PDB file of C-alpha atoms in Angstrom:
ATOM      1  CA  MET J 933      92.805  81.294 102.000  1.00  0.00           C
ATOM      2  CA  LEU J 934      92.163  77.577 100.350  1.00  0.00           C
ATOM      3  CA  LEU J 935      94.937  75.962  98.642  1.00  0.00           C
ATOM      4  CA  VAL J 936      94.491  73.755  96.057  1.00  0.00           C
ATOM      5  CA  ASP J 937      97.225  71.695  94.452  1.00  0.00           C
ATOM      6  CA  ASP J 938      97.797  67.979  93.750  1.00  0.00           C
ATOM      7  CA  ASP J 939     101.418  68.147  95.096  1.00  0.00           C
ATOM      8  CA  PRO J 940     101.226  67.905  98.897  1.00  0.00           C
ATOM      9  CA  LEU J 941     104.800  69.449  99.152  1.00  0.00           C
ATOM     10  CA  VAL J 942     103.609  72.378  97.127  1.00  0.00           C
ATOM     11  CA  ARG J 943     100.633  72.657  99.633  1.00  0.00           C
ATOM     12  CA  THR J 944     102.828  72.608 102.547  1.00  0.00           C
ATOM     13  CA  GLY J 945     105.101  75.017 101.325  1.00  0.00           C
ATOM     14  CA  LEU J 946     102.623  77.802 100.416  1.00  0.00           C
ATOM     15  CA  SER J 947     100.903  76.926 103.691  1.00  0.00           C
ATOM     16  CA  MET J 948     104.164  77.788 105.749  1.00  0.00           C
ATOM     17  CA  ILE J 949     104.722  81.023 103.710  1.00  0.00           C
ATOM     18  CA  LEU J 950     100.948  82.186 103.982  1.00  0.00           C
ATOM     19  CA  ASP J 951     100.756  81.386 107.433  1.00  0.00           C
ATOM     20  CA  SER J 952     103.863  83.073 108.543  1.00  0.00           C
ATOM     21  CA  THR J 953     102.230  86.395 107.215  1.00  0.00           C
ATOM     22  CA  GLY J 954     100.026  87.100 110.538  1.00  0.00           C
ATOM     23  CA  ASP J 955      97.116  88.415 108.199  1.00  0.00           C
ATOM     24  CA  ILE J 956      96.756  85.454 105.922  1.00  0.00           C
ATOM     25  CA  THR J 957      95.415  82.144 107.541  1.00  0.00           C
ATOM     26  CA  VAL J 958      95.104  78.940 105.459  1.00  0.00           C
ATOM     27  CA  VAL J 959      91.452  77.586 106.281  1.00  0.00           C
ATOM     28  CA  GLY J 960      91.796  74.444 104.115  1.00  0.00           C
ATOM     29  CA  GLN J 961      93.654  72.661 101.410  1.00  0.00           C
ATOM     30  CA  ALA J 962      92.544  70.298  98.611  1.00  0.00           C
ATOM     31  CA  GLY J 963      94.189  67.875  96.358  1.00  0.00           C
ATOM     32  CA  ASP J 964      92.313  68.114  93.295  1.00  0.00           C
ATOM     33  CA  GLY J 965      89.416  70.166  91.702  1.00  0.00           C
ATOM     34  CA  ASP J 966      86.510  68.126  92.619  1.00  0.00           C
ATOM     35  CA  GLU J 967      87.227  69.056  96.406  1.00  0.00           C
ATOM     36  CA  VAL J 968      86.937  72.710  95.926  1.00  0.00           C
ATOM     37  CA  VAL J 969      83.377  73.619  95.905  1.00  0.00           C
ATOM     38  CA  PRO J 970      82.721  71.553  99.081  1.00  0.00           C
ATOM     39  CA  LYS J 971      85.681  72.862 100.929  1.00  0.00           C
ATOM     40  CA  VAL J 972      84.821  76.397  99.703  1.00  0.00           C
ATOM     41  CA  THR J 973      81.253  75.798 101.027  1.00  0.00           C
ATOM     42  CA  ALA J 974      82.562  74.391 104.533  1.00  0.00           C
ATOM     43  CA  HIS J 975      85.266  76.992 104.838  1.00  0.00           C
ATOM     44  CA  ALA J 976      84.052  80.246 103.024  1.00  0.00           C
ATOM     45  CA  PRO J 977      87.691  81.332 102.205  1.00  0.00           C
ATOM     46  CA  ASP J 978      88.241  84.705 100.941  1.00  0.00           C
ATOM     47  CA  VAL J 979      90.693  83.735  98.166  1.00  0.00           C
ATOM     48  CA  VAL J 980      91.465  80.175  96.591  1.00  0.00           C
ATOM     49  CA  LEU J 981      94.981  79.572  95.153  1.00  0.00           C
ATOM     50  CA  MET J 982      94.481  77.220  92.413  1.00  0.00           C
ATOM     51  CA  ASP J 983      96.787  74.681  90.635  1.00  0.00           C
ATOM     52  CA  ILE J 984      95.680  74.174  86.595  1.00  0.00           C
ATOM     53  CA  ARG J 985      96.711  70.811  86.193  1.00  0.00           C
ATOM     54  CA  MET J 986      95.141  67.980  88.460  1.00  0.00           C
ATOM     55  CA  SER J 987      94.259  64.495  87.733  1.00  0.00           C
ATOM     56  CA  ARG J 988      90.342  64.480  88.360  1.00  0.00           C
ATOM     57  CA  MET J 989      89.268  67.945  87.562  1.00  0.00           C
ATOM     58  CA  ASP J 990      91.499  70.423  86.518  1.00  0.00           C
ATOM     59  CA  GLY J 991      91.771  74.148  87.804  1.00  0.00           C
ATOM     60  CA  LEU J 992      89.769  75.479  84.999  1.00  0.00           C
ATOM     61  CA  ALA J 993      86.766  73.433  85.725  1.00  0.00           C
ATOM     62  CA  ALA J 994      86.995  73.944  89.510  1.00  0.00           C
ATOM     63  CA  THR J 995      87.440  77.666  88.966  1.00  0.00           C
ATOM     64  CA  ALA J 996      84.131  77.858  87.048  1.00  0.00           C
ATOM     65  CA  ALA J 997      82.259  75.824  89.776  1.00  0.00           C
ATOM     66  CA  ALA J 998      83.734  78.043  92.263  1.00  0.00           C
ATOM     67  CA  THR J 999      82.954  81.419  90.723  1.00  0.00           C
ATOM     68  CA  ALA J1000      79.313  79.941  90.035  1.00  0.00           C
ATOM     69  CA  LEU J1001      78.559  79.832  93.741  1.00  0.00           C
ATOM     70  CA  ALA J1002      76.246  82.428  95.503  1.00  0.00           C
ATOM     71  CA  ASN J1003      78.872  84.007  97.622  1.00  0.00           C
ATOM     72  CA  PRO J1004      82.020  83.115  95.265  1.00  0.00           C
ATOM     73  CA  PRO J1005      85.643  83.555  96.796  1.00  0.00           C
ATOM     74  CA  LYS J1006      88.405  85.360  94.539  1.00  0.00           C
ATOM     75  CA  VAL J1007      90.534  82.766  92.585  1.00  0.00           C
ATOM     76  CA  LEU J1008      94.074  83.007  92.111  1.00  0.00           C
ATOM     77  CA  MET J1009      95.561  80.790  89.465  1.00  0.00           C
ATOM     78  CA  LEU J1010      98.944  79.047  89.630  1.00  0.00           C
ATOM     79  CA  THR J1011     100.911  78.353  86.304  1.00  0.00           C
ATOM     80  CA  THR J1012     103.782  78.457  84.558  1.00  0.00           C
ATOM     81  CA  TYR J1013     104.753  80.175  81.233  1.00  0.00           C
ATOM     82  CA  ASP J1014     104.013  76.931  79.107  1.00  0.00           C
ATOM     83  CA  LEU J1015     100.440  77.389  80.364  1.00  0.00           C
ATOM     84  CA  ASP J1016      99.510  80.524  79.299  1.00  0.00           C
ATOM     85  CA  GLU J1017      96.592  79.749  77.187  1.00  0.00           C
ATOM     86  CA  TYR J1018      94.816  77.788  80.279  1.00  0.00           C
ATOM     87  CA  VAL J1019      95.187  80.767  82.192  1.00  0.00           C
ATOM     88  CA  PHE J1020      93.745  83.002  79.782  1.00  0.00           C
ATOM     89  CA  ASP J1021      90.736  80.589  79.825  1.00  0.00           C
ATOM     90  CA  ALA J1022      90.541  80.734  83.385  1.00  0.00           C
ATOM     91  CA  LEU J1023      90.681  84.557  83.450  1.00  0.00           C
ATOM     92  CA  ALA J1024      88.050  84.749  80.950  1.00  0.00           C
ATOM     93  CA  ALA J1025      86.008  82.499  83.455  1.00  0.00           C
ATOM     94  CA  GLY J1026      86.216  84.820  86.499  1.00  0.00           C
ATOM     95  CA  ALA J1027      89.542  84.141  87.974  1.00  0.00           C
ATOM     96  CA  SER J1028      91.120  87.109  89.543  1.00  0.00           C
ATOM     97  CA  GLY J1029      94.400  86.723  88.353  1.00  0.00           C
ATOM     98  CA  PHE J1030      97.746  84.270  88.145  1.00  0.00           C
ATOM     99  CA  LEU J1031     100.905  83.403  89.769  1.00  0.00           C
ATOM    100  CA  LEU J1032     103.887  82.008  88.334  1.00  0.00           C
ATOM    101  CA  LYS J1033     104.761  78.854  90.164  1.00  0.00           C
ATOM    102  CA  ASP J1034     108.398  80.218  90.518  1.00  0.00           C
ATOM    103  CA  GLY J1035     107.546  83.447  92.037  1.00  0.00           C
ATOM    104  CA  SER J1036     109.100  84.455  95.223  1.00  0.00           C
ATOM    105  CA  PRO J1037     107.281  84.080  98.838  1.00  0.00           C
ATOM    106  CA  GLN J1038     107.098  87.743  98.969  1.00  0.00           C
ATOM    107  CA  GLU J1039     105.297  88.123  95.623  1.00  0.00           C
ATOM    108  CA  ILE J1040     102.846  85.333  96.633  1.00  0.00           C
ATOM    109  CA  ILE J1041     101.934  86.920  99.471  1.00  0.00           C
ATOM    110  CA  GLU J1042     101.196  90.225  98.044  1.00  0.00           C
ATOM    111  CA  ALA J1043      99.599  88.848  95.377  1.00  0.00           C
ATOM    112  CA  VAL J1044      96.954  87.459  97.627  1.00  0.00           C
ATOM    113  CA  ARG J1045      96.658  90.275  99.384  1.00  0.00           C
ATOM    114  CA  VAL J1046      95.934  92.376  96.249  1.00  0.00           C
ATOM    115  CA  VAL J1047      93.175  89.818  95.235  1.00  0.00           C
ATOM    116  CA  ALA J1048      91.956  89.470  98.835  1.00  0.00           C
ATOM    117  CA  ASP J1049      91.206  93.563  98.556  1.00  0.00           C
ATOM    118  CA  GLY J1050      89.257  93.111  95.392  1.00  0.00           C
ATOM    119  CA  GLU J1051      91.863  93.967  92.727  1.00  0.00           C
ATOM    120  CA  ALA J1052      92.026  91.631  89.843  1.00  0.00           C
ATOM    121  CA  MET J1053      95.231  92.874  87.876  1.00  0.00           C
ATOM    122  CA  LEU J1054      98.584  90.958  89.128  1.00  0.00           C
ATOM    123  CA  SER J1055     101.661  91.897  87.729  1.00  0.00           C
ATOM    124  CA  PRO J1056      99.834  93.999  85.214  1.00  0.00           C
ATOM    125  CA  ARG J1057     102.695  94.120  82.412  1.00  0.00           C
ATOM    126  CA  THR J1058     102.687  90.298  82.433  1.00  0.00           C
ATOM    127  CA  THR J1059      99.004  90.048  82.398  1.00  0.00           C
ATOM    128  CA  ARG J1060      98.687  92.566  79.623  1.00  0.00           C
ATOM    129  CA  LYS J1061     101.192  90.763  77.641  1.00  0.00           C
ATOM    130  CA  LEU J1062      99.401  87.583  78.227  1.00  0.00           C
ATOM    131  CA  ILE J1063      95.918  88.648  77.446  1.00  0.00           C
ATOM    132  CA  GLY J1064      97.017  90.575  74.294  1.00  0.00           C
ATOM    133  CA  HIS J1065      98.925  87.716  72.847  1.00  0.00           C
ATOM    134  CA  PHE J1066      95.751  85.446  72.949  1.00  0.00           C
ATOM    135  CA  VAL J1067      93.152  88.241  72.229  1.00  0.00           C
ATOM    136  CA  ALA J1068      94.959  88.741  69.079  1.00  0.00           C
ATOM    137  CA  ALA J1069      94.422  85.187  67.983  1.00  0.00           C
ATOM    138  CA  ARG J1070      90.745  85.035  68.731  1.00  0.00           C
ATOM    139  CA  THR J1071      88.129  84.835  66.184  1.00  0.00           C
ATOM    140  CA  ASN J1072      86.049  87.785  64.502  1.00  0.00           C
ATOM    141  CA  PRO J1073      82.827  86.750  66.232  1.00  0.00           C
ATOM    142  CA  ARG J1074      84.387  87.521  69.725  1.00  0.00           C
ATOM    143  CA  ARG J1075      85.546  90.922  68.347  1.00  0.00           C
ATOM    144  CA  ALA J1076      82.179  91.748  66.941  1.00  0.00           C
ATOM    145  CA  MET J1077      80.555  90.936  70.445  1.00  0.00           C
ATOM    146  CA  ALA J1078      83.045  93.214  72.293  1.00  0.00           C
ATOM    147  CA  ARG J1079      82.550  96.080  69.637  1.00  0.00           C
ATOM    148  CA  ALA J1080      78.867  95.787  70.222  1.00  0.00           C
ATOM    149  CA  GLY J1081      79.500  96.015  74.011  1.00  0.00           C
ATOM    150  CA  LEU J1082      81.687  98.979  73.353  1.00  0.00           C
ATOM    151  CA  SER J1083      78.508 100.840  72.131  1.00  0.00           C
ATOM    152  CA  THR J1084      76.700 100.798  75.300  1.00  0.00           C
ATOM    153  CA  LEU J1085      79.618 102.889  77.084  1.00  0.00           C
ATOM    154  CA  SER J1086      79.760 106.556  77.290  1.00  0.00           C
ATOM    155  CA  GLU J1087      82.986 108.342  76.227  1.00  0.00           C
ATOM    156  CA  ARG J1088      84.077 108.497  80.127  1.00  0.00           C
ATOM    157  CA  GLU J1089      83.589 104.936  80.553  1.00  0.00           C
ATOM    158  CA  ARG J1090      85.678 103.981  77.486  1.00  0.00           C
ATOM    159  CA  GLU J1091      88.450 106.078  79.060  1.00  0.00           C
ATOM    160  CA  ILE J1092      88.257 103.927  82.343  1.00  0.00           C
ATOM    161  CA  VAL J1093      88.070 100.903  80.737  1.00  0.00           C
ATOM    162  CA  THR J1094      91.213 101.524  78.882  1.00  0.00           C
ATOM    163  CA  ALA J1095      92.756 102.844  81.859  1.00  0.00           C
ATOM    164  CA  VAL J1096      91.981  99.505  83.682  1.00  0.00           C
ATOM    165  CA  ALA J1097      93.428  97.384  80.664  1.00  0.00           C
ATOM    166  CA  ARG J1098      96.642  99.425  81.156  1.00  0.00           C
ATOM    167  CA  GLY J1099      96.603  98.156  85.015  1.00  0.00           C
ATOM    168  CA  LYS J1100      95.845 101.481  86.531  1.00  0.00           C
ATOM    169  CA  PRO J1101      94.651 101.479  90.089  1.00  0.00           C
ATOM    170  CA  ASN J1102      91.420 103.666  90.838  1.00  0.00           C
ATOM    171  CA  ALA J1103      93.466 106.436  92.417  1.00  0.00           C
ATOM    172  CA  GLU J1104      95.773 106.614  89.345  1.00  0.00           C
ATOM    173  CA  ILE J1105      92.643 106.969  87.239  1.00  0.00           C
ATOM    174  CA  ALA J1106      90.804 109.465  89.137  1.00  0.00           C
ATOM    175  CA  GLY J1107      93.957 111.659  89.274  1.00  0.00           C
ATOM    176  CA  GLU J1108      94.327 111.567  85.380  1.00  0.00           C
ATOM    177  CA  LEU J1109      90.750 112.074  84.621  1.00  0.00           C
ATOM    178  CA  HIS J1110      90.268 114.582  87.401  1.00  0.00           C
ATOM    179  CA  LEU J1111      87.482 112.613  89.105  1.00  0.00           C
ATOM    180  CA  SER J1112      87.122 111.516  92.849  1.00  0.00           C
ATOM    181  CA  GLU J1113      88.083 107.855  93.434  1.00  0.00           C
ATOM    182  CA  ALA J1114      84.683 107.138  94.669  1.00  0.00           C
ATOM    183  CA  THR J1115      83.465 108.369  91.212  1.00  0.00           C
ATOM    184  CA  VAL J1116      85.758 106.119  89.388  1.00  0.00           C
ATOM    185  CA  LYS J1117      84.337 103.356  91.578  1.00  0.00           C
ATOM    186  CA  THR J1118      80.740 104.023  90.725  1.00  0.00           C
ATOM    187  CA  HIS J1119      81.696 104.300  86.930  1.00  0.00           C
ATOM    188  CA  ILE J1120      83.419 100.736  87.135  1.00  0.00           C
ATOM    189  CA  THR J1121      80.430  99.407  88.975  1.00  0.00           C
ATOM    190  CA  ARG J1122      78.432 100.661  86.090  1.00  0.00           C
ATOM    191  CA  ILE J1123      80.836  99.184  83.451  1.00  0.00           C
ATOM    192  CA  PHE J1124      80.568  95.801  85.120  1.00  0.00           C
ATOM    193  CA  ALA J1125      76.889  95.738  84.804  1.00  0.00           C
ATOM    194  CA  LYS J1126      76.808  96.771  81.292  1.00  0.00           C
ATOM    195  CA  LEU J1127      79.212  94.385  80.105  1.00  0.00           C
ATOM    196  CA  ASP J1128      78.326  91.625  82.320  1.00  0.00           C
ATOM    197  CA  ALA J1129      82.011  91.490  83.637  1.00  0.00           C
ATOM    198  CA  ALA J1130      82.964  89.990  86.888  1.00  0.00           C
ATOM    199  CA  ASN J1131      86.272  91.737  87.577  1.00  0.00           C
ATOM    200  CA  ARG J1132      88.882  93.881  86.131  1.00  0.00           C
ATOM    201  CA  VAL J1133      90.651  91.276  84.283  1.00  0.00           C
ATOM    202  CA  GLN J1134      87.432  90.695  82.222  1.00  0.00           C
ATOM    203  CA  LEU J1135      87.357  94.417  81.736  1.00  0.00           C
ATOM    204  CA  THR J1136      91.034  93.897  80.253  1.00  0.00           C
ATOM    205  CA  ILE J1137      90.099  91.372  77.999  1.00  0.00           C
ATOM    206  CA  PHE J1138      87.055  93.182  76.669  1.00  0.00           C
ATOM    207  CA  ALA J1139      89.387  96.391  75.925  1.00  0.00           C
ATOM    208  CA  TYR J1140      91.787  94.142  74.028  1.00  0.00           C
ATOM    209  CA  GLU J1141      88.961  92.635  71.959  1.00  0.00           C
ATOM    210  CA  ALA J1142      87.126  95.582  71.413  1.00  0.00           C
ATOM    211  CA  GLY J1143      90.467  97.323  70.245  1.00  0.00           C
ATOM    212  CA  LEU J1144      90.581 100.071  72.924  1.00  0.00           C
ATOM    213  CA  VAL J1145      93.990  98.842  73.402  1.00  0.00           C
ATOM    214  CA  THR J1146      96.220  96.688  71.464  1.00  0.00           C
ATOM    215  CA  PRO J1147      98.884  93.919  72.026  1.00  0.00           C
TER     216      PRO J1147
END
């Protein structure tokens, strides 16, 4: 893990929490967004825990820079409720999820593990509420683009995108659709390619914008 926050006390606390697990190692820390790309290049972390508000480069710009690298890490955003709109933009840019700063140590640890395992949806109920709120306010051109993307999907693929947007894991989707979990994973990989999506959060955003699910 790489920890990015402009408050050294926050970084110290997070480092103590994560290093105590035995299966998570903090390989580096950064105090501002402009340090992220050099430290990701140097340490090759699997996950970056990223604050949003920093003085020189904010977490949004740092996330965009990190996820544009050849072998990008997963980015987990740190936020508070009053920063929800920034979080939406970060998720749309490729962040894998978000954590509230007042979360419990166990919530932080589990969120890091989920992201490291390749899952993008964290606290699905809260994430869906957040995404739905801001997608509802998006302009018509984005909706038109999403509906154009929807036309490229098969009926089965639409069912899977809808299930992903509802926060369901692959195993549950497989059971509901009477498919193997491997088949679901294959479908999701194809959907990513068709929609040029990076992760499950972006599929959720697409599902709201295309009208497959509603806020």
